[in-house]
XYZ file of C-alpha atoms in Angstrom:
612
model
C 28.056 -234.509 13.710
C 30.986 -233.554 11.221
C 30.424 -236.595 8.439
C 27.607 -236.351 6.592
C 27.851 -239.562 4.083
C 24.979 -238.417 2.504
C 22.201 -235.773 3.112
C 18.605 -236.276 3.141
C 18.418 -232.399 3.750
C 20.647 -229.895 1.529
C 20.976 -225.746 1.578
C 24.288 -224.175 0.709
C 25.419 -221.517 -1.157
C 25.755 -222.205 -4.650
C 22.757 -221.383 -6.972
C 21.013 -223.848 -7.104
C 20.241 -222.856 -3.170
C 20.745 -219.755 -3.130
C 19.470 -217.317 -6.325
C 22.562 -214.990 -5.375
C 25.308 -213.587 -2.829
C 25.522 -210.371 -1.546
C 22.110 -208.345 -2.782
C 21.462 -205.391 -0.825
C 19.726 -204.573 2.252
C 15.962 -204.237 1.982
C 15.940 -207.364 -1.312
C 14.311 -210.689 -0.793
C 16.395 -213.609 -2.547
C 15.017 -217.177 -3.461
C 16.529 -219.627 -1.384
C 15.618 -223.555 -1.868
C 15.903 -226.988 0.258
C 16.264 -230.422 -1.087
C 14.789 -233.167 1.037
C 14.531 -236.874 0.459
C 12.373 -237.287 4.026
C 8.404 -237.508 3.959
C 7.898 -234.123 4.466
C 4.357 -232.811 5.186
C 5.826 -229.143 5.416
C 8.900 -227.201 4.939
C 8.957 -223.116 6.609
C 12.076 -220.810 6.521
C 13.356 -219.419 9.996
C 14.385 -216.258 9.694
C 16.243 -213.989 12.993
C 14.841 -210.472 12.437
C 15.065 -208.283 15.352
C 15.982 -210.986 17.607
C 12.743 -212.967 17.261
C 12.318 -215.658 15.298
C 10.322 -215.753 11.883
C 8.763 -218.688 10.502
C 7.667 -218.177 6.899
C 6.354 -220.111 3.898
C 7.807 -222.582 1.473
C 6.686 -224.010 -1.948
C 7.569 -227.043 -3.603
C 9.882 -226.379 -6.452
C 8.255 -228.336 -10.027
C 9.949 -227.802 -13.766
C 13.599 -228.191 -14.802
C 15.398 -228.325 -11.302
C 12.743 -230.946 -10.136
C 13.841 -232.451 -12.872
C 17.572 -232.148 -13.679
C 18.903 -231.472 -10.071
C 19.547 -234.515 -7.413
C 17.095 -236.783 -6.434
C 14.378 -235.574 -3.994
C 11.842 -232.981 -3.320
C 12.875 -229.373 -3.788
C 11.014 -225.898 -2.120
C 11.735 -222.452 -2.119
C 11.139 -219.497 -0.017
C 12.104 -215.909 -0.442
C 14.619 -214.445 2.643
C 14.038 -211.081 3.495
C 17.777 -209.035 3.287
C 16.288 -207.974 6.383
C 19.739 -206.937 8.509
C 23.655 -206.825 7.232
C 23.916 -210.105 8.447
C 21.095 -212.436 8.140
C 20.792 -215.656 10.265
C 18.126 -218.085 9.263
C 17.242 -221.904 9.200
C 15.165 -224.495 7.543
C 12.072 -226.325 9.719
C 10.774 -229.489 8.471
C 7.519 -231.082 9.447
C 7.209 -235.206 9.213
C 3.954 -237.348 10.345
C 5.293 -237.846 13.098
C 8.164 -235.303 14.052
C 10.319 -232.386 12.968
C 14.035 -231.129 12.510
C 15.863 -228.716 12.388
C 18.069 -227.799 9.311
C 21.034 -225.488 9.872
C 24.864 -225.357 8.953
C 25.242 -228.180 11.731
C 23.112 -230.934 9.641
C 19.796 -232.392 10.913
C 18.205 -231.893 14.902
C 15.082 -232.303 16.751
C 16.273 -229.162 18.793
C 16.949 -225.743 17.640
C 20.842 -225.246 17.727
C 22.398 -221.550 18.596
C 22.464 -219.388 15.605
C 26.007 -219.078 15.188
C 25.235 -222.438 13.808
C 22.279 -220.872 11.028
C 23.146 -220.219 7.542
C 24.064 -216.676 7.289
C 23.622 -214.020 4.101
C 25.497 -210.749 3.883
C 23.509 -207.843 2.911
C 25.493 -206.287 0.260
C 28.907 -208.135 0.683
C 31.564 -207.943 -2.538
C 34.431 -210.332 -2.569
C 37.518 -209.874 -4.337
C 36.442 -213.158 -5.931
C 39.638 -213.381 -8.285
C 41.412 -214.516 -5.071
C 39.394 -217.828 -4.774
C 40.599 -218.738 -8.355
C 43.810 -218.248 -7.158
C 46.652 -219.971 -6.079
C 49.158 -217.631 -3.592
C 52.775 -218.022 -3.609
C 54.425 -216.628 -0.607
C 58.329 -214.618 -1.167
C 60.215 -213.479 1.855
C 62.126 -210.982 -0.433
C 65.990 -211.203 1.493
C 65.515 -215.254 0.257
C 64.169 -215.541 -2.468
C 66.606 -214.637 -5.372
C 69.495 -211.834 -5.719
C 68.951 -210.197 -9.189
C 70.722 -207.492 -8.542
C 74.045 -207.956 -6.808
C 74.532 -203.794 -6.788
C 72.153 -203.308 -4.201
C 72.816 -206.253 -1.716
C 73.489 -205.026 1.776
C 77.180 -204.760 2.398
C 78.487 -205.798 5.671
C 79.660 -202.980 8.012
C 77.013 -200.405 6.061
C 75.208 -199.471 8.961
C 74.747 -200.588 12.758
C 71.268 -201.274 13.925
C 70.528 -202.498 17.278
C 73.587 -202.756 18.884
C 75.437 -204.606 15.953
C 76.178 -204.099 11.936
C 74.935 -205.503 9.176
C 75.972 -208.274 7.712
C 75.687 -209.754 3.903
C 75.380 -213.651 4.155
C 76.708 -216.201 1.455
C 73.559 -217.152 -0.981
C 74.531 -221.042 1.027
C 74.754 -220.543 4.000
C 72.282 -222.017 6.117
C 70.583 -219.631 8.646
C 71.814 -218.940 12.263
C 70.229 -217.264 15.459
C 73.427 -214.376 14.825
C 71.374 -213.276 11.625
C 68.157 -213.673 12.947
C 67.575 -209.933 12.228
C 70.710 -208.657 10.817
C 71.967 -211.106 8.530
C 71.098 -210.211 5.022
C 71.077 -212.848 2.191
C 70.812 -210.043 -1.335
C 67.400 -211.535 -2.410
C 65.561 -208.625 -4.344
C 62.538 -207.302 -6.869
C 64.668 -207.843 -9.807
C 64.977 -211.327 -8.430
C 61.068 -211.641 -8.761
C 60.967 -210.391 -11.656
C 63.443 -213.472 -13.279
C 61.878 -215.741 -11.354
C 58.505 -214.816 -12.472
C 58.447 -217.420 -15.704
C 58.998 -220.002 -13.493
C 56.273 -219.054 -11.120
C 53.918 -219.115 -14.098
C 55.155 -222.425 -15.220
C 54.214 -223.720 -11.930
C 51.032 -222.397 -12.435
C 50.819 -219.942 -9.217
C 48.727 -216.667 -9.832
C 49.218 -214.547 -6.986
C 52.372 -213.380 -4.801
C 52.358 -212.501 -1.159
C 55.269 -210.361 -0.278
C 56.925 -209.806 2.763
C 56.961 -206.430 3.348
C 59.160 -204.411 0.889
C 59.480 -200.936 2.261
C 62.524 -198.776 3.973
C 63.510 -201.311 6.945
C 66.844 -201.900 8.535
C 66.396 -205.666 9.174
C 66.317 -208.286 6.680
C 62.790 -209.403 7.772
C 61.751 -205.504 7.365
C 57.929 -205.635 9.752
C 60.556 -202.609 11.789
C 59.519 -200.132 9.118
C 61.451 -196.693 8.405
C 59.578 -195.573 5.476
C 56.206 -196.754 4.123
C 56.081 -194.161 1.314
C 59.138 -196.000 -0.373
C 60.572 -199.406 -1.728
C 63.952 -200.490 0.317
C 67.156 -199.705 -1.922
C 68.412 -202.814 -0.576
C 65.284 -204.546 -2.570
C 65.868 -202.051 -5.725
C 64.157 -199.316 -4.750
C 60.542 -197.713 -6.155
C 61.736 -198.305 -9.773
C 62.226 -202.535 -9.127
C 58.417 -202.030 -8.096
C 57.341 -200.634 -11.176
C 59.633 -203.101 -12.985
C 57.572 -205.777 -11.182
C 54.130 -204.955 -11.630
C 54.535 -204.395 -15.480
C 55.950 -207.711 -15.453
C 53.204 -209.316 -13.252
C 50.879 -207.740 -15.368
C 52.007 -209.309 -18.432
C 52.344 -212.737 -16.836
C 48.842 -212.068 -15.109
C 50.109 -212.174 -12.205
C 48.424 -210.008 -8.904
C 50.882 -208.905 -6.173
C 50.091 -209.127 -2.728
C 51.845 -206.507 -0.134
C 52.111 -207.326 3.695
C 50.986 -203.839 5.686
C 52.618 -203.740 9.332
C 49.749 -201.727 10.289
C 49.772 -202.432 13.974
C 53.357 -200.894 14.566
C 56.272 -199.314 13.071
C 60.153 -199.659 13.119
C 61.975 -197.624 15.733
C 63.403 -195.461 12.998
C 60.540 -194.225 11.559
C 60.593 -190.442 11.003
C 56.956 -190.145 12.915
C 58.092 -192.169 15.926
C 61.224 -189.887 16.086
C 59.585 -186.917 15.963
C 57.399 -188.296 18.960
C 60.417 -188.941 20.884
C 62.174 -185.777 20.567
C 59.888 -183.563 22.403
C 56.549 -184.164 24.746
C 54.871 -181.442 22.951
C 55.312 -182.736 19.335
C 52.312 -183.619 17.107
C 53.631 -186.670 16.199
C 52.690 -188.257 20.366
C 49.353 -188.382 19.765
C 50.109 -191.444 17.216
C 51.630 -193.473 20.039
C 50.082 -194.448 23.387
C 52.594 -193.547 26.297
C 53.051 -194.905 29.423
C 55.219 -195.757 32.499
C 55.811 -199.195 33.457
C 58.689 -200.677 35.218
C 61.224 -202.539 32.562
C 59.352 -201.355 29.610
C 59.262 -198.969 27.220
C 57.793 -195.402 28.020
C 55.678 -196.443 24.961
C 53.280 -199.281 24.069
C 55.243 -201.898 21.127
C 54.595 -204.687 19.740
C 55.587 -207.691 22.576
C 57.219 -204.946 24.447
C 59.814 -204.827 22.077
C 61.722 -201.444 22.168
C 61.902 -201.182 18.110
C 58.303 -202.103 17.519
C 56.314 -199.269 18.796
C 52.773 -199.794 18.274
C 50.132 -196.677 16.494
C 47.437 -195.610 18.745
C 44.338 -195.149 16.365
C 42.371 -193.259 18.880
C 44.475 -190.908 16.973
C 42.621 -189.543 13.913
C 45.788 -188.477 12.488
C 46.983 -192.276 12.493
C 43.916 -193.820 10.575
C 44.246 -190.760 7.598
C 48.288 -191.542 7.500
C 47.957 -195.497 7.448
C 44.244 -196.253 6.649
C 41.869 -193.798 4.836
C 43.546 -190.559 4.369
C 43.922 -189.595 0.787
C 47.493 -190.212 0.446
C 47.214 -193.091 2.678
C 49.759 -196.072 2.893
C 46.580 -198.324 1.895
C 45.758 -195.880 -0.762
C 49.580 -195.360 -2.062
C 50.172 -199.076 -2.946
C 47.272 -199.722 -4.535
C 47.446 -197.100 -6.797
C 50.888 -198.243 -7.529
C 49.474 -201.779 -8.934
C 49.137 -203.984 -5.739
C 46.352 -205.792 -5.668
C 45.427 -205.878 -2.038
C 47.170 -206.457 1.870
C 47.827 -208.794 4.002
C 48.094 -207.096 6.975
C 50.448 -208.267 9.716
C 48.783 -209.112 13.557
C 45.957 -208.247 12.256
C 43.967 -208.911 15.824
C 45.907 -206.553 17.574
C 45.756 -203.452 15.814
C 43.225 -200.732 17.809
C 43.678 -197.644 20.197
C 45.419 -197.352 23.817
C 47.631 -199.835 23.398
C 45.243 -202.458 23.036
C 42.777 -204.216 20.303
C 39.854 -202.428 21.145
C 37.785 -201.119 18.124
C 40.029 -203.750 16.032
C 37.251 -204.483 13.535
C 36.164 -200.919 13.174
C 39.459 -200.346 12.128
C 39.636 -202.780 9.620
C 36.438 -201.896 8.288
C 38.261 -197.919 7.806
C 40.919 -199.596 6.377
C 38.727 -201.788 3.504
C 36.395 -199.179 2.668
C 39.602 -197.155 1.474
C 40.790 -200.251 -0.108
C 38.109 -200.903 -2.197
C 37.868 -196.902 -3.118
C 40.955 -197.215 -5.022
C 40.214 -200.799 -6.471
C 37.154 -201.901 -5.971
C 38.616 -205.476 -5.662
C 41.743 -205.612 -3.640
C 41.821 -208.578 -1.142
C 42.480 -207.330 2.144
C 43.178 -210.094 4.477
C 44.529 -210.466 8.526
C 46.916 -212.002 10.140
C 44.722 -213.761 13.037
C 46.660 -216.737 14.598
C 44.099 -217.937 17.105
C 39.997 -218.424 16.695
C 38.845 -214.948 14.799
C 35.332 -215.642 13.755
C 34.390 -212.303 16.102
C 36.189 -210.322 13.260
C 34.719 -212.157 10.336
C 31.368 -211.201 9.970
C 32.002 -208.980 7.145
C 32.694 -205.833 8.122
C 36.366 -205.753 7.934
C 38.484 -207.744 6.109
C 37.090 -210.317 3.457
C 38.880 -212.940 4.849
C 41.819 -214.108 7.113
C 44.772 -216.257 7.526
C 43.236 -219.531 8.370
C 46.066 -220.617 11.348
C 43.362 -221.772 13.620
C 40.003 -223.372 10.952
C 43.222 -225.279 9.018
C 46.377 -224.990 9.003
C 47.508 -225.586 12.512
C 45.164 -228.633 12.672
C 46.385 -230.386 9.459
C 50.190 -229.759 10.323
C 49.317 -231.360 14.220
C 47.677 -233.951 12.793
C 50.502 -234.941 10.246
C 52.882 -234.117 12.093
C 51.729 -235.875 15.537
C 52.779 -232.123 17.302
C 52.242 -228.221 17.498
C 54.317 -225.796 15.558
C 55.780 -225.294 19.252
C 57.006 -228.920 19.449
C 54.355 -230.302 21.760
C 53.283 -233.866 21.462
C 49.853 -234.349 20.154
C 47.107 -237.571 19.444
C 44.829 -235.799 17.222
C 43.248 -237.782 14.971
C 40.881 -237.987 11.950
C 37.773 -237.266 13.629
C 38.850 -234.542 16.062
C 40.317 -233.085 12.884
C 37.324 -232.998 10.878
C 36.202 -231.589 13.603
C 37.615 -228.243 14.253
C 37.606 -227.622 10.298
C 34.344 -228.120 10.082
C 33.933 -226.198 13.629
C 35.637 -222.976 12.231
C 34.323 -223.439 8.627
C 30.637 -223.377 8.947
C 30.448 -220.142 11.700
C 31.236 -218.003 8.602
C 29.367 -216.314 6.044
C 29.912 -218.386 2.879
C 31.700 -215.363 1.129
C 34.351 -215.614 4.436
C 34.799 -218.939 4.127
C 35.868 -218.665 0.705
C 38.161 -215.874 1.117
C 40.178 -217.408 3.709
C 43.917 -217.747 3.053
C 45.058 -221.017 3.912
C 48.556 -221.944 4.459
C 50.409 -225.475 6.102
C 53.522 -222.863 6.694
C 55.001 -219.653 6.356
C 57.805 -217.194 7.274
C 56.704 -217.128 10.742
C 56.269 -221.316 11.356
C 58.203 -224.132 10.983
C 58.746 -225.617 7.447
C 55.810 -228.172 6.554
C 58.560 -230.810 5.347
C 60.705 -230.509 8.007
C 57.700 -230.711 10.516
C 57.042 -234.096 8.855
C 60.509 -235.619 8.740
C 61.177 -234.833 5.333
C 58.830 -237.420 4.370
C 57.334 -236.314 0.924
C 54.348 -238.547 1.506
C 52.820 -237.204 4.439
C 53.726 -233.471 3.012
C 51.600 -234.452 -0.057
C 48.650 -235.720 1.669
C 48.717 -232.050 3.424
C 49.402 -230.232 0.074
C 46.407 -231.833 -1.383
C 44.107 -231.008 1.426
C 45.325 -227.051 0.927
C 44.741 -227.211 -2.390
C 41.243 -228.482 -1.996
C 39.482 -226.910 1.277
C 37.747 -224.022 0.533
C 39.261 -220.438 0.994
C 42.460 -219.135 -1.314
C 45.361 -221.647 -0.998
C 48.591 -220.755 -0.306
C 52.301 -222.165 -0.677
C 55.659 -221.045 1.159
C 58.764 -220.414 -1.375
C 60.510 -223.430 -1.721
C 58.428 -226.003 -0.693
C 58.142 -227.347 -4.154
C 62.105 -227.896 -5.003
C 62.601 -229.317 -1.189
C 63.404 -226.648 0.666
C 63.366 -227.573 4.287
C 65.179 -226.052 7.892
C 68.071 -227.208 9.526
C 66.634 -227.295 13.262
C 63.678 -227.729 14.908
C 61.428 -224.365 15.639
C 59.997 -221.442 13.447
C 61.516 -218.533 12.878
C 63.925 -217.472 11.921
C 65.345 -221.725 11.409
C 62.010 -221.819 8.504
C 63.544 -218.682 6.342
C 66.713 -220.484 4.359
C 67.583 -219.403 0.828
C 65.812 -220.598 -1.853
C 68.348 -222.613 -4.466
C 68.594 -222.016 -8.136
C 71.131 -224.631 -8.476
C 68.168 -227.423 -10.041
C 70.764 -230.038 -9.032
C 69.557 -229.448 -5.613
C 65.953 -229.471 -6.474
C 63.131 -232.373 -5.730
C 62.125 -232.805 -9.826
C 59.856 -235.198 -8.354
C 58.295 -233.521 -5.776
C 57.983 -230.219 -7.778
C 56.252 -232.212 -10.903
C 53.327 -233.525 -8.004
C 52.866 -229.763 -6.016
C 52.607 -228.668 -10.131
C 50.058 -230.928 -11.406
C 47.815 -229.843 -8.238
C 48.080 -226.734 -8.615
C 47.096 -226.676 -12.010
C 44.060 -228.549 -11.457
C 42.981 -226.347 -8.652
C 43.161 -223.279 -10.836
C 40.946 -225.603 -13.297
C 38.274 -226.848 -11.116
C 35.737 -224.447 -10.089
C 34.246 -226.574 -7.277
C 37.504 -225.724 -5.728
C 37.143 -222.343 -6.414
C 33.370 -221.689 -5.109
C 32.076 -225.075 -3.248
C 30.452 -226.009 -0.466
C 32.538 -228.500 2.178
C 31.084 -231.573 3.393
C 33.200 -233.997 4.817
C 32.569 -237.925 3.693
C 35.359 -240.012 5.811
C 37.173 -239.741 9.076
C 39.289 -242.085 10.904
C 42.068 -241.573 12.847
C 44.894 -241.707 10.103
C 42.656 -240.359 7.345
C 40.022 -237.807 6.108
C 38.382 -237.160 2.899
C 36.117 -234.461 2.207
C 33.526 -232.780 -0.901
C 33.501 -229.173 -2.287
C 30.146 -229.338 -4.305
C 28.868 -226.282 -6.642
C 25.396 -226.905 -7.637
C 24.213 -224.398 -10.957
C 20.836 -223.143 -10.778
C 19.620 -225.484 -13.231
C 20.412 -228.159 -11.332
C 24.034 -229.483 -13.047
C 26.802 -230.200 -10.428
C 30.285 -230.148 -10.209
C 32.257 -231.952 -7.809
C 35.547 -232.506 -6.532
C 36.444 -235.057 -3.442
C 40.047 -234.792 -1.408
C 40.969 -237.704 1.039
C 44.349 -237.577 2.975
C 46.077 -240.362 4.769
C 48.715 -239.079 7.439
C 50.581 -242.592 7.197
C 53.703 -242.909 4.866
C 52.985 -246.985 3.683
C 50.083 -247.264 2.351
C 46.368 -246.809 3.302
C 43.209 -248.113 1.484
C 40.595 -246.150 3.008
C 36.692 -246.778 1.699
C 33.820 -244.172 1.986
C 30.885 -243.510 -0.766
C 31.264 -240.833 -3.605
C 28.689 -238.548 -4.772
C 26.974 -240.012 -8.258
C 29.949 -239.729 -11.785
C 32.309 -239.757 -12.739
C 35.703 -238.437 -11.326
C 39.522 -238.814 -12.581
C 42.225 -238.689 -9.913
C 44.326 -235.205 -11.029
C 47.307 -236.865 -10.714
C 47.252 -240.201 -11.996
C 44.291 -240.012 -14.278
C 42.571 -243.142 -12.997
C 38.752 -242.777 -13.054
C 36.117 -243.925 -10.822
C 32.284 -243.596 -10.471
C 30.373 -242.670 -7.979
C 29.331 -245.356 -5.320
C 31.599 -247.298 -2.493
C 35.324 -247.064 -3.535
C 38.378 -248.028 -1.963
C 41.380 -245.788 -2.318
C 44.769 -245.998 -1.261
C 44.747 -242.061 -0.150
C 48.611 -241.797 1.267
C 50.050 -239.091 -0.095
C 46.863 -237.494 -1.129
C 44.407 -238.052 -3.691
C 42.388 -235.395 -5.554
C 39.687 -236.592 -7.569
C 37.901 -234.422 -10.140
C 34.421 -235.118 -10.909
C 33.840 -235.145 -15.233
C 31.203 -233.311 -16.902
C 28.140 -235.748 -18.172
């Protein structure tokens, strides 16, 4: 069951539920239940050394019986028996019992990668889920610096030169790699009061450093900022000004390979006996590379982290490339393929590596967000021992762009609906630890997938309805340059057809559609049940879905915020129930109270509940 209308059982998260997230190991924290059955008798399951615990409840009396939502209320302290605790709510009725656990209500006892989970000593970079991301692919996004624009003819990489592209030209499969637009730092830095005015926090770049292509994930030289981009000095440039428009930066860490050029990977090719070989795994396979790379490609070779030399020079060495950045103001990593990065040519020990490469993170700031790059299902990875969070392809952003868009991001057909939706959010939402969930980093597009609008024939209304559902669903929201002024692709496919120029000519620009992506994400960075809420969903049918974040304070006062989504561009009166208040719609202002409602949800509607 993925709607739950209303509960007559609630535990989440927030305070009023749970005293607190992340105490250490060996702690007990109060955790509570709110029922509205006839219970005769609550208990706490608890996993502790694979058994299962049943301990004692008490029934809560004073100013949360009192204040907080209607029903009965008891509390139990959870042993912070184990870095990841599992445990469950049991309740006894005259004449049955259930079950309680992230899955709703059952008369049987569900697996327990259903249970509510704690994390024994778990920090999140929790700036990041007040946030709202803005991603830059640096070569086109703006050219502040004409000076240091690739010239064509400069150099030959791969069989062909360079070339510099007009600022309007629309992208071709000839400059997939070495067609090179001018955008640069400098051009960040301009652009940054308009960033602000849109009301974006927090920039993901592409990466930045010494690369011959114009996508730069074939890196030459970690240690240093690509001329080509300004050089070191544009970096500094940048983070002052971030800084002063408090503004966090973001770098993207091709961790899993480098570029064929890089002085390491030479050295390893130059002579069996160098040092340098041990970072590489080697091998001899018929039309491939003597070497292990990334999709076999000759100027991707991947790092072998068997080798101890690898994880001090990338991960947690003291001049590290994790350590470098971060002492030179970014504010965490994204880290590119993420799930494939481990030793022999393979992914094995991937999440021990990631854990290497976090604990170094937070040495040098003790809250840099550090997440992957995992396109397909990576709740193995996030149990919170490597990164805090990761890009949320497969719990959101595939599914809401299918279901829109009536395909995949590879062009296959597709009759998901509503339900089956709902579904597979709330599949790959509530396996995580509540800490996870909120540091995922959700995206409807990016430099590597097709162009939201385009994937939705242009249609503003059915791009909406998916920008409000990002902007809503728990984790740290992202958006793709562009998207706000119209920018779109020319074909059908992903890369390289969903990297075009950003304009500066406002003639060109969507006023209208950049005033609506505006106002919501304002009121996302204003709403802090978007920023630390639980999920429950409230509606699903096949052309719509509307869903709850919910933050309950200890003393019992909630704040709420609902999102509902129609996929159809005429529109679509939906009706479902909302929570008790008040709410105003963040775009329009119109107000409603909580009860039955019918809404015409096409193009999105985010309602805000009021304070009482």
């Amino acid at each position: 069951m993925t709607v739950f209308a209303s509960l007559s059982a609630q535990h989440d998260h927030t305070p009023a539920y749970t005293e607190r997230l992340g105490a250490p190991q060996g702690q007990t924290v109060r955790v509570r239940i709110r029922v509205t059955l006839p219970v005769e008798a609550v208990h706490l399951k608890l996993v502790r050394v694979g058994e299962i615990e049943l301990l004692p409840t008490q029934e809560v009396t004073g100013q949360l019986a009192a204040h907080g939502e209607a029903g009965r209320w008891f509390e139990a302290e959870l042993p912070v028996c184990e870095a990841r605790v599992r445990y469950a709510w049991q309740l006894r009725l005259p004449d049955d019992h259930l079950n309680l656990t992230m899955l709703g209500l059952h008369h049987t006892r569900r697996g327990f990668r259903n249970w509510f989970q704690y994390l024994a000593g778990h920090v999140s970079p929790e700036w990041a889920w007040k946030s709202v991301f803005y991603q830059i692919f640096p070569d086109r996004f703006r050219n502040g610096d004409p000076e240091n624009s690739v010239r064509t003819g400069e150099y030959f990489y791969e069989g062909r030169t360079v070339e510099q592209v007009p600022w309007e030209q629309p992208i071709d499969k000839w400059g997939d790699i070495h067609g090179h637009y001018g955008g640069d730092l400098p051009g960040v830095v301009q652009a940054l009061p308009y960033l602000k005015d849109l009301g974006v926090n927090a920039l993901w770049l592409t990466p930045i450093f010494v690369s011959p292509s114009n996508h730069r994930y074939d890196i030459t030289d970690y240690r240093h900022v690509d001329p080509h981009l300004g050089g070191d000095a544009a970096w500094d440039d940048l983070v002052e000004a971030a800084g002063a428009a408090d503004m966090r930066l973001v770098l993207d860490g091709v961790f899993n390979h480098v570029g064929n050029e890089n002085a390491l990977f030479l050295a390893a090719m130059e002579r069996e006996e160098a040092p340098e070989r041990e970072l590489f795994t080697w091998r001899s396979e018929a039309g491939k590379p003597p070497y292990h790379a990334f999709f076999d490609l000759p100027t991707l070779p991947k790092i072998d982290y068997r080798s101890e030399r690898a994880v001090q020079e990338f991960f947690s060495g003291e001049e590290s490339v994790v350590r470098h950045w971060l002492r030179r103001g970014a504010a965490g990593w994204r880290l590119d393929v993420a799930h494939m990065i481990g030793v022999d040519g393979t992914n094995e020990q991937n999440v021990a590596m990631h854990a290497e490469l976090k604990r170094a993170a937070r040495q040098e700031r003790s809250d840099a967000y550090v997440f992957g790059e995992r396109f397909y299902d990576a709740e193995h990875a996030l149990g919170g021992e490597g990164e805090d969070g990761s890009m949320n392809y497969h719990g959101f952003g595939l599914p809401v762009m299918t279901w829109l868009s009536g395909q995949t991001h590879c062009d296959e057909p597709s009759r998901l609906e509503g339900a089956e939706l709902a579904d597979i959010l709330w599949d790959a939402y509530h396996a995580l630890p509540p800490q996870i969930a909120l540091s995922m980093f959700n995206v409807l597009e990016s430099h590597d997938i097709g162009r939201a609008l385009y994937r939705v024939g242009e249609s503003r209304t059915r791009f909406l309805a998916g920008f409000t559902l990002l902007l809503a669903y728990p984790g740290v929201p992202c958006t793709y340059y562009g998207t706000e002024v119209g920018v779109t692709q020319s074909r059908s496919g992903n890369m390289p057809w969903c990297r075009e120029a950003m304009p500066w000519d406002e003639a060109k620009w969507d006023h209208d559609l950049r005033a609506h992506v505006r106002t919501l994400i304002h009121a996302r960075r204003a709403t802090h049940a978007l920023h630390e809420g639980n999920l429950r969903f409230l509606h699903a049918e096949a052309d719509a879905v509307a869903f709850l974040r919910e933050f309950t304070h200890g003393d019992g006062r909630t704040e709420r915020a609902v999102a509902a989504a129609s996929r159809l561009d005429a529109p679509h009166e939906v009706t479902f129930s909302l929570p008790g208040g008040t709410y105003r719609d963040a775009v329009t202002g119109e107000m409603f109270t909580g009860g039955p409602v019918t809404l015409d949800v096409s193009g999105g509607r985010l309602l805000v509940g009021q304070a009482e």
